[in-house]
Coordinates of C-alpha atoms in Angstrom, one line a residue:
X79 CA 0.0 0.0 0.0
X80 CA 1.3 3.5 -0.8
X81 CA 1.9 5.5 2.4
X82 CA 1.5 9.3 2.9
X83 CA 5.2 9.5 4.0
X84 CA 6.3 8.3 0.6
X85 CA 5.1 11.5 -1.2
X86 CA 7.7 13.0 -3.5
X87 CA 9.1 16.3 -2.1
X88 CA 7.8 18.9 -4.6
X89 CA 6.0 22.1 -4.6
X90 CA 2.2 22.1 -5.4
X91 CA 1.7 21.8 -9.2
X92 CA -0.7 24.0 -11.1
X93 CA -2.6 22.8 -14.1
X94 CA -4.6 25.1 -16.3
X95 CA -7.9 23.7 -17.6
X96 CA -8.0 24.9 -21.2
X97 CA -11.1 22.7 -21.7
X98 CA -13.0 25.6 -20.2
X99 CA -12.4 27.6 -23.3
X100 CA -15.0 29.2 -25.6
X101 CA -12.4 30.4 -28.2
X102 CA -12.0 27.0 -29.9
X103 CA -13.3 25.3 -33.0
X104 CA -14.7 22.2 -31.2
X105 CA -16.6 23.3 -28.1
X106 CA -17.5 20.8 -25.4
X107 CA -20.8 19.0 -26.2
X108 CA -22.5 19.4 -22.8
X109 CA -22.2 20.5 -19.2
X110 CA -22.0 16.9 -18.1
X111 CA -19.1 16.3 -20.5
X112 CA -17.3 19.4 -19.1
X113 CA -18.1 18.3 -15.5
X114 CA -16.4 14.9 -16.2
X115 CA -13.3 16.6 -17.5
X116 CA -13.2 19.0 -14.5
X117 CA -13.4 16.1 -12.0
X118 CA -10.9 14.1 -14.0
X119 CA -8.2 16.8 -14.0
X120 CA -8.8 17.8 -10.3
X121 CA -8.3 14.2 -9.4
X122 CA -4.9 14.2 -11.1
X123 CA -3.4 17.6 -10.2
X124 CA -2.6 19.6 -7.1
X125 CA -4.4 22.8 -8.2
X126 CA -6.7 23.2 -11.2
X127 CA -6.7 26.7 -12.6
X128 CA -9.4 28.4 -14.6
X129 CA -9.0 31.8 -16.1
X130 CA -11.2 34.7 -15.0
X131 CA -12.8 35.1 -18.5
X132 CA -13.4 31.3 -18.7
X133 CA -15.1 31.2 -15.3
X134 CA -17.3 34.1 -16.3
X135 CA -18.0 33.7 -20.0
X136 CA -18.4 29.9 -20.5
X137 CA -22.1 29.1 -20.1
X138 CA -21.5 25.4 -19.6
X139 CA -19.1 26.1 -16.7
X140 CA -21.6 28.5 -15.2
X141 CA -24.2 25.8 -15.3
X142 CA -21.9 23.6 -13.2
X143 CA -21.6 26.3 -10.6
X144 CA -25.1 27.7 -10.2
X145 CA -28.4 25.9 -10.7
X146 CA -29.8 29.3 -11.8
X147 CA -27.3 29.4 -14.6
X148 CA -28.2 25.9 -15.6
X149 CA -31.6 27.2 -16.9
X150 CA -33.4 23.9 -16.5
X151 CA -30.6 21.7 -17.8
X152 CA -30.4 18.2 -16.2
X153 CA -26.9 18.7 -14.8
X154 CA -25.3 18.7 -11.4
X155 CA -24.6 22.3 -10.5
X156 CA -22.3 21.3 -7.7
X157 CA -18.8 22.7 -8.3
X158 CA -19.2 25.3 -5.5
X159 CA -17.4 23.1 -2.9
X160 CA -14.4 22.7 -5.3
X161 CA -14.2 26.4 -5.9
X162 CA -14.7 27.4 -2.2
X163 CA -12.0 25.0 -1.0
X164 CA -9.4 26.0 -3.6
X165 CA -9.5 22.6 -5.4
X166 CA -10.3 24.8 -8.4
X167 CA -8.8 28.3 -8.3
X168 CA -9.5 31.2 -10.6
X169 CA -6.7 33.2 -12.1
X170 CA -7.6 36.9 -11.9
X171 CA -5.9 39.7 -13.9
X172 CA -3.9 42.2 -11.8
X173 CA -5.6 41.1 -8.6
X174 CA -9.0 42.4 -9.7
X175 CA -12.3 41.1 -8.4
X176 CA -14.4 39.1 -10.9
X177 CA -17.1 41.7 -10.7
X178 CA -14.7 44.3 -12.1
X179 CA -13.6 42.0 -14.8
X180 CA -17.2 41.3 -15.7
X181 CA -18.1 45.0 -15.8
X182 CA -15.2 45.8 -18.1
X183 CA -16.1 43.0 -20.4
X184 CA -19.6 44.2 -20.6
X185 CA -18.4 47.6 -21.7
X186 CA -16.3 46.0 -24.4
X187 CA -19.3 43.9 -25.6
X188 CA -17.5 40.6 -25.0
X189 CA -19.7 37.5 -25.8
X190 CA -21.4 35.5 -23.1
X191 CA -20.9 38.0 -20.3
X192 CA -22.8 36.8 -17.2
X193 CA -25.1 38.7 -14.8
X194 CA -23.5 40.8 -12.1
X195 CA -25.1 38.4 -9.6
X196 CA -23.2 35.4 -11.0
X197 CA -19.9 37.3 -10.9
X198 CA -20.5 38.3 -7.3
X199 CA -21.4 34.6 -6.4
X200 CA -18.1 33.3 -7.9
X201 CA -16.2 36.1 -6.3
X202 CA -17.4 35.1 -2.9
X203 CA -16.4 31.5 -3.5
X204 CA -13.0 32.0 -5.0
X205 CA -11.4 35.3 -3.9
X206 CA -9.6 33.8 -0.9
X207 CA -7.9 31.3 -3.2
X208 CA -7.5 33.4 -6.3
X209 CA -4.2 33.4 -8.3
X210 CA -3.1 36.7 -9.6
X211 CA -1.6 37.2 -13.1
X212 CA -0.4 40.3 -14.9
X213 CA -2.6 41.1 -17.9
X214 CA 0.2 42.8 -19.8
X215 CA 2.3 39.6 -19.6
X216 CA -0.6 37.5 -20.9
X217 CA -1.3 40.0 -23.6
X218 CA 2.3 39.9 -24.7
X219 CA 2.3 36.1 -24.7
X220 CA -0.9 35.9 -26.7
X221 CA 0.3 38.3 -29.4
X222 CA 3.7 36.6 -29.6
X223 CA 2.1 33.2 -30.0
X224 CA -0.3 34.4 -32.7
X225 CA 2.6 35.9 -34.6
X226 CA 4.7 32.8 -34.3
X227 CA 1.9 30.5 -35.5
X228 CA 1.0 32.8 -38.4
X229 CA 4.6 33.0 -39.5
X230 CA 4.7 29.2 -39.5
X231 CA 1.6 29.2 -41.8
X232 CA 3.3 31.5 -44.3
X233 CA 6.4 29.4 -44.8
X234 CA 5.0 27.0 -47.4
X235 CA 1.9 29.0 -48.4
X236 CA 1.3 30.8 -51.7
X237 CA -1.5 32.6 -53.5
X238 CA -4.5 33.8 -51.7
X239 CA -3.6 31.7 -48.6
X240 CA -0.3 33.6 -48.2
X241 CA -2.0 36.9 -48.9
X242 CA -4.6 36.3 -46.2
X243 CA -2.2 35.2 -43.6
X244 CA 0.2 38.1 -44.3
X245 CA -2.8 40.5 -44.0
X246 CA -3.6 38.9 -40.6
X247 CA 0.0 39.3 -39.5
X248 CA 0.0 43.0 -40.4
X249 CA -3.1 43.5 -38.4
X250 CA -1.8 41.6 -35.4
X251 CA 1.5 43.4 -35.3
X252 CA -0.3 46.7 -35.3
X253 CA -2.5 45.9 -32.3
X254 CA -1.3 47.0 -28.8
X255 CA -2.7 45.2 -26.9
X256 CA -4.1 42.5 -29.1
X257 CA -7.6 41.4 -28.1
X258 CA -9.0 38.1 -29.2
X259 CA -12.3 39.8 -30.1
X260 CA -10.5 42.4 -32.2
X261 CA -8.9 39.6 -34.2
X262 CA -12.2 37.9 -34.6
X263 CA -13.8 41.1 -35.9
X264 CA -10.9 41.5 -38.4
X265 CA -11.5 37.9 -39.6
X266 CA -15.1 38.6 -40.2
X267 CA -14.4 41.9 -42.0
X268 CA -11.7 40.3 -44.2
X269 CA -13.9 37.4 -45.1
X270 CA -16.7 39.7 -46.1
X271 CA -14.5 42.0 -48.2
X272 CA -12.5 39.2 -49.9
X273 CA -13.1 37.2 -53.0
X274 CA -14.9 34.7 -51.0
X275 CA -13.0 31.9 -52.5
X276 CA -12.5 28.5 -50.8
X277 CA -8.8 29.3 -50.4
X278 CA -9.5 32.5 -48.5
X279 CA -12.2 30.9 -46.3
X280 CA -9.8 28.1 -45.3
X281 CA -7.0 30.6 -44.7
X282 CA -9.1 32.7 -42.4
X283 CA -10.1 29.5 -40.5
X284 CA -6.4 28.7 -40.1
X285 CA -5.8 32.2 -38.7
X286 CA -8.7 31.6 -36.2
X287 CA -7.2 28.3 -35.1
X288 CA -3.8 29.9 -34.6
X289 CA -5.5 32.7 -32.5
X290 CA -7.4 30.1 -30.4
X291 CA -4.3 28.0 -29.8
X292 CA -2.2 31.0 -28.7
X293 CA -5.1 32.2 -26.5
X294 CA -5.2 28.7 -24.9
X295 CA -1.5 28.7 -24.1
X296 CA -0.9 32.4 -23.0
X297 CA -2.2 32.3 -19.5
X298 CA -0.7 29.0 -18.4
X299 CA 2.6 30.1 -20.0
X300 CA 2.7 33.2 -17.8
X301 CA 1.6 31.3 -14.7
X302 CA 4.2 28.6 -15.1
X303 CA 1.4 26.0 -15.2
X304 CA 0.9 22.8 -17.0
X305 CA -2.0 22.6 -19.5
X306 CA -4.9 20.3 -19.5
X307 CA -5.4 20.5 -23.3
X308 CA -8.7 20.0 -25.1
X309 CA -9.5 17.0 -27.2
X310 CA -8.8 18.9 -30.4
X311 CA -5.2 19.4 -29.6
X312 CA -2.7 16.9 -30.8
X313 CA 0.6 16.3 -29.0
X314 CA 3.8 16.4 -31.1
X315 CA 4.7 13.0 -32.4
X316 CA 7.8 11.4 -30.8
X317 CA 9.6 8.1 -31.1
X318 CA 9.2 6.5 -27.6
X319 CA 9.9 3.2 -25.9
X320 CA 7.9 1.8 -23.0
X321 CA 9.8 1.8 -19.7
X322 CA 7.2 0.4 -17.4
X323 CA 3.6 -0.7 -17.9
X324 CA 0.7 -1.9 -15.8
X325 CA -2.3 -3.4 -17.6
X326 CA -5.7 -4.7 -16.4
X327 CA -6.5 -1.8 -14.1
X328 CA -10.1 -0.9 -13.3
X329 CA -11.3 1.7 -15.8
X330 CA -13.7 3.8 -13.9
X331 CA -11.4 6.8 -13.6
X332 CA -11.5 7.2 -17.4
X333 CA -15.2 6.8 -17.8
X334 CA -16.6 10.2 -18.8
X335 CA -20.2 9.1 -18.3
X336 CA -19.7 7.9 -14.8
X337 CA -17.5 10.9 -13.8
X338 CA -20.1 13.2 -15.1
X339 CA -22.7 11.7 -12.7
X340 CA -20.4 11.1 -9.7
X341 CA -21.7 13.0 -6.5
X342 CA -19.3 15.7 -5.5
X343 CA -19.2 14.3 -2.0
X344 CA -17.6 11.0 -3.2
X345 CA -15.3 13.0 -5.4
X346 CA -14.1 15.0 -2.4
X347 CA -13.5 11.8 -0.5
X348 CA -11.4 10.6 -3.5
X349 CA -9.1 13.7 -3.3
X350 CA -8.2 12.7 0.3
X351 CA -6.9 9.3 -0.5
X352 CA -3.1 8.8 0.2
X353 CA -2.6 7.0 -3.1
X354 CA -4.1 9.9 -5.0
X355 CA -1.6 12.3 -3.2
X356 CA 1.4 10.2 -4.3
X357 CA 0.0 9.9 -7.8
X358 CA -0.5 13.6 -8.2
X359 CA 3.0 14.5 -6.9
X360 CA 4.7 12.0 -9.1
X361 CA 2.8 13.1 -12.2
X362 CA 3.7 16.7 -11.3
X363 CA 7.4 15.8 -11.4
X364 CA 6.9 14.3 -14.9
X365 CA 5.2 17.4 -16.2
X366 CA 8.0 19.6 -14.9
X367 CA 10.7 17.4 -16.6
X368 CA 12.0 15.8 -13.3
X369 CA 12.3 12.1 -12.7
X370 CA 9.7 10.6 -10.4
X371 CA 9.9 7.4 -8.5
X372 CA 8.5 5.1 -11.2
X373 CA 7.6 2.2 -8.9
X374 CA 5.7 4.5 -6.6
X375 CA 3.9 6.1 -9.5
X376 CA 2.7 2.8 -11.0
X377 CA 1.7 1.4 -7.6
X378 CA -0.2 4.6 -6.7
X379 CA -2.1 4.5 -10.0
X380 CA -3.1 0.9 -9.4
X381 CA -4.2 1.5 -5.8
X382 CA -6.1 4.7 -6.6
X383 CA -7.9 3.2 -9.7
X384 CA -9.1 0.3 -7.4
X385 CA -10.4 2.8 -4.8
X386 CA -12.2 4.8 -7.5
X387 CA -13.9 1.7 -8.9
X388 CA -15.1 0.7 -5.4
X389 CA -16.3 4.2 -4.8
X390 CA -18.4 4.1 -8.0
X391 CA -20.0 0.9 -6.9
X392 CA -20.9 2.5 -3.5
X393 CA -22.1 5.7 -5.1
X394 CA -24.3 4.2 -7.8
X395 CA -25.5 0.9 -6.2
X396 CA -28.7 2.2 -4.7
X397 CA -29.2 5.7 -6.2
X398 CA -28.5 5.8 -10.0
X399 CA -29.9 2.9 -12.0
X400 CA -28.5 4.1 -15.3
X401 CA -25.0 4.6 -14.0
X402 CA -25.2 1.3 -12.2
X403 CA -26.1 -0.4 -15.5
X404 CA -23.1 1.3 -17.3
X405 CA -20.8 0.3 -14.4
X406 CA -22.0 -3.4 -14.4
X407 CA -21.7 -3.6 -18.2
X408 CA -18.2 -2.1 -18.4
X409 CA -15.7 -4.9 -18.6
X410 CA -12.9 -2.9 -20.3
X411 CA -9.6 -2.5 -18.4
X412 CA -7.2 0.4 -18.7
X413 CA -3.5 0.6 -19.2
X414 CA -1.0 2.8 -17.4
X415 CA 2.5 3.1 -18.9
X416 CA 5.7 5.1 -18.5
X417 CA 7.4 5.9 -21.8
X418 CA 10.7 7.6 -22.8
X419 CA 11.4 9.9 -25.7
X420 CA 14.1 8.1 -27.7
X421 CA 15.6 11.4 -28.8
X422 CA 15.6 13.6 -25.7
X423 CA 15.4 10.9 -22.9
X424 CA 12.4 12.8 -21.4
X425 CA 9.9 10.6 -19.5
X426 CA 6.1 10.7 -19.9
X427 CA 3.1 8.7 -18.8
X428 CA 0.0 7.5 -20.5
X429 CA -3.3 6.2 -19.2
X430 CA -5.7 4.8 -21.8
X431 CA -8.3 2.2 -22.7
X432 CA -6.6 0.1 -25.5
X433 CA -9.6 -2.2 -26.2
X434 CA -12.3 0.5 -26.1
X435 CA -14.6 0.9 -29.1
X436 CA -15.2 4.2 -30.9
X437 CA -18.6 5.1 -29.2
X438 CA -17.7 4.8 -25.5
X439 CA -17.1 8.1 -23.7
X440 CA -13.7 7.4 -22.3
X441 CA -11.1 9.9 -21.3
X442 CA -7.3 9.5 -21.9
X443 CA -4.3 11.0 -20.1
X444 CA -0.9 11.8 -21.5
X445 CA 1.5 13.5 -19.2
X446 CA 4.5 15.0 -21.0
X447 CA 6.9 18.0 -20.7
X448 CA 7.1 20.3 -23.7
X449 CA 8.9 23.6 -23.9
X450 CA 7.5 26.7 -25.6
X451 CA 9.3 29.8 -26.8
X452 CA 9.3 32.7 -24.3
X453 CA 6.9 35.5 -25.2
X454 CA 8.4 38.5 -27.0
X455 CA 8.8 41.4 -24.7
X456 CA 8.9 39.3 -21.5
X457 CA 12.0 41.0 -20.3
X458 CA 10.1 44.3 -20.0
X459 CA 7.3 42.8 -17.9
X460 CA 9.3 42.1 -14.7
X461 CA 11.8 39.6 -13.4
X462 CA 9.3 37.2 -11.9
X463 CA 7.1 37.0 -15.0
X464 CA 10.1 36.7 -17.4
X465 CA 11.5 33.8 -15.3
X466 CA 8.2 32.0 -15.3
X467 CA 8.0 32.3 -19.1
X468 CA 11.2 30.3 -19.5
X469 CA 9.8 27.3 -17.6
X470 CA 9.0 24.1 -19.5
X471 CA 5.3 24.1 -18.9
X472 CA 3.4 23.2 -22.0
X473 CA 1.8 20.6 -22.5
X474 CA 0.5 18.8 -19.4
X475 CA -2.5 16.6 -19.2
X476 CA -4.3 15.8 -22.4
X477 CA -7.8 14.5 -22.8
X478 CA -8.3 12.7 -26.0

């Protein structure tokens, strides 16, 4: 059995939940789907971060916090204990209250701005645990990322594609600061006033994807946090070899349907398990490019997955006939493996369902350490922020 005293000595790790992101091509299908991913990532990280805009402007997230915001949806609006306890922390710009952020967004006519009452509610829940970031640092990282991605698009492009991307680059370089909404407005205007050809439409869509990807990375980059990436993000391909593997583990922790229905009380009990504490700390070492205790990591995963499976049985046995039927009918087993990049020697971990069919709602975890270029202008932002930007923080957990 994994003991509490065996925890790896490391500082608490922050993971940014970019699944709570409205600026993406493939939004999450339902509040229940989002709830499953939130619980999944909180289980496997010390601190789960959500951006201030995401906590305010994502209707599905709001539905998970407040039954009033759910608007009659059949969803558990029960994330308040996680926000109030600091299991989920909101990253707030320049130390502002969420009410001030919300009011400023309303003046700028940002999409999906919530009511003042909702902003006040989340403020009360989260202010004591809020994480502060500098908006100028994130703006610089966002703009730098957009420029880098657009420059990559121009390298092999020609014709109307190249012209479109170069026009976008000219616009982006002239914006200080660059707002996502301003770039979206430019895209719409350019599309309307262009030839309307398929090539231009596809090029504008590529610009939008680049903006969304940079927006997703900017805040965790500045905060020195790992990133829980959305399903639409592909990790860079790498030649790897398996170092250690454990198969035939209970698969409940990857079952999105069951996680979406798990009572929050059971979930909070899960976060207190000693095996989960060891697991989180060892995965945190992997995300930061350090070497964990591999035997502890594998044993902690096995112990925790067994606990979660037993907890599902207790939770659903007498209260949720549909969930019980899914649990009883699920005979798939998951695999946990440690792999090594053959070129760099960096270690990673993967948790997946190798025998699952295409229709089941299973999650997947890949924990890797990936570096990103520092944001242009970081040196002028301040010593602390510049140092954080040089950390190897992207990408962390991946749900696929």
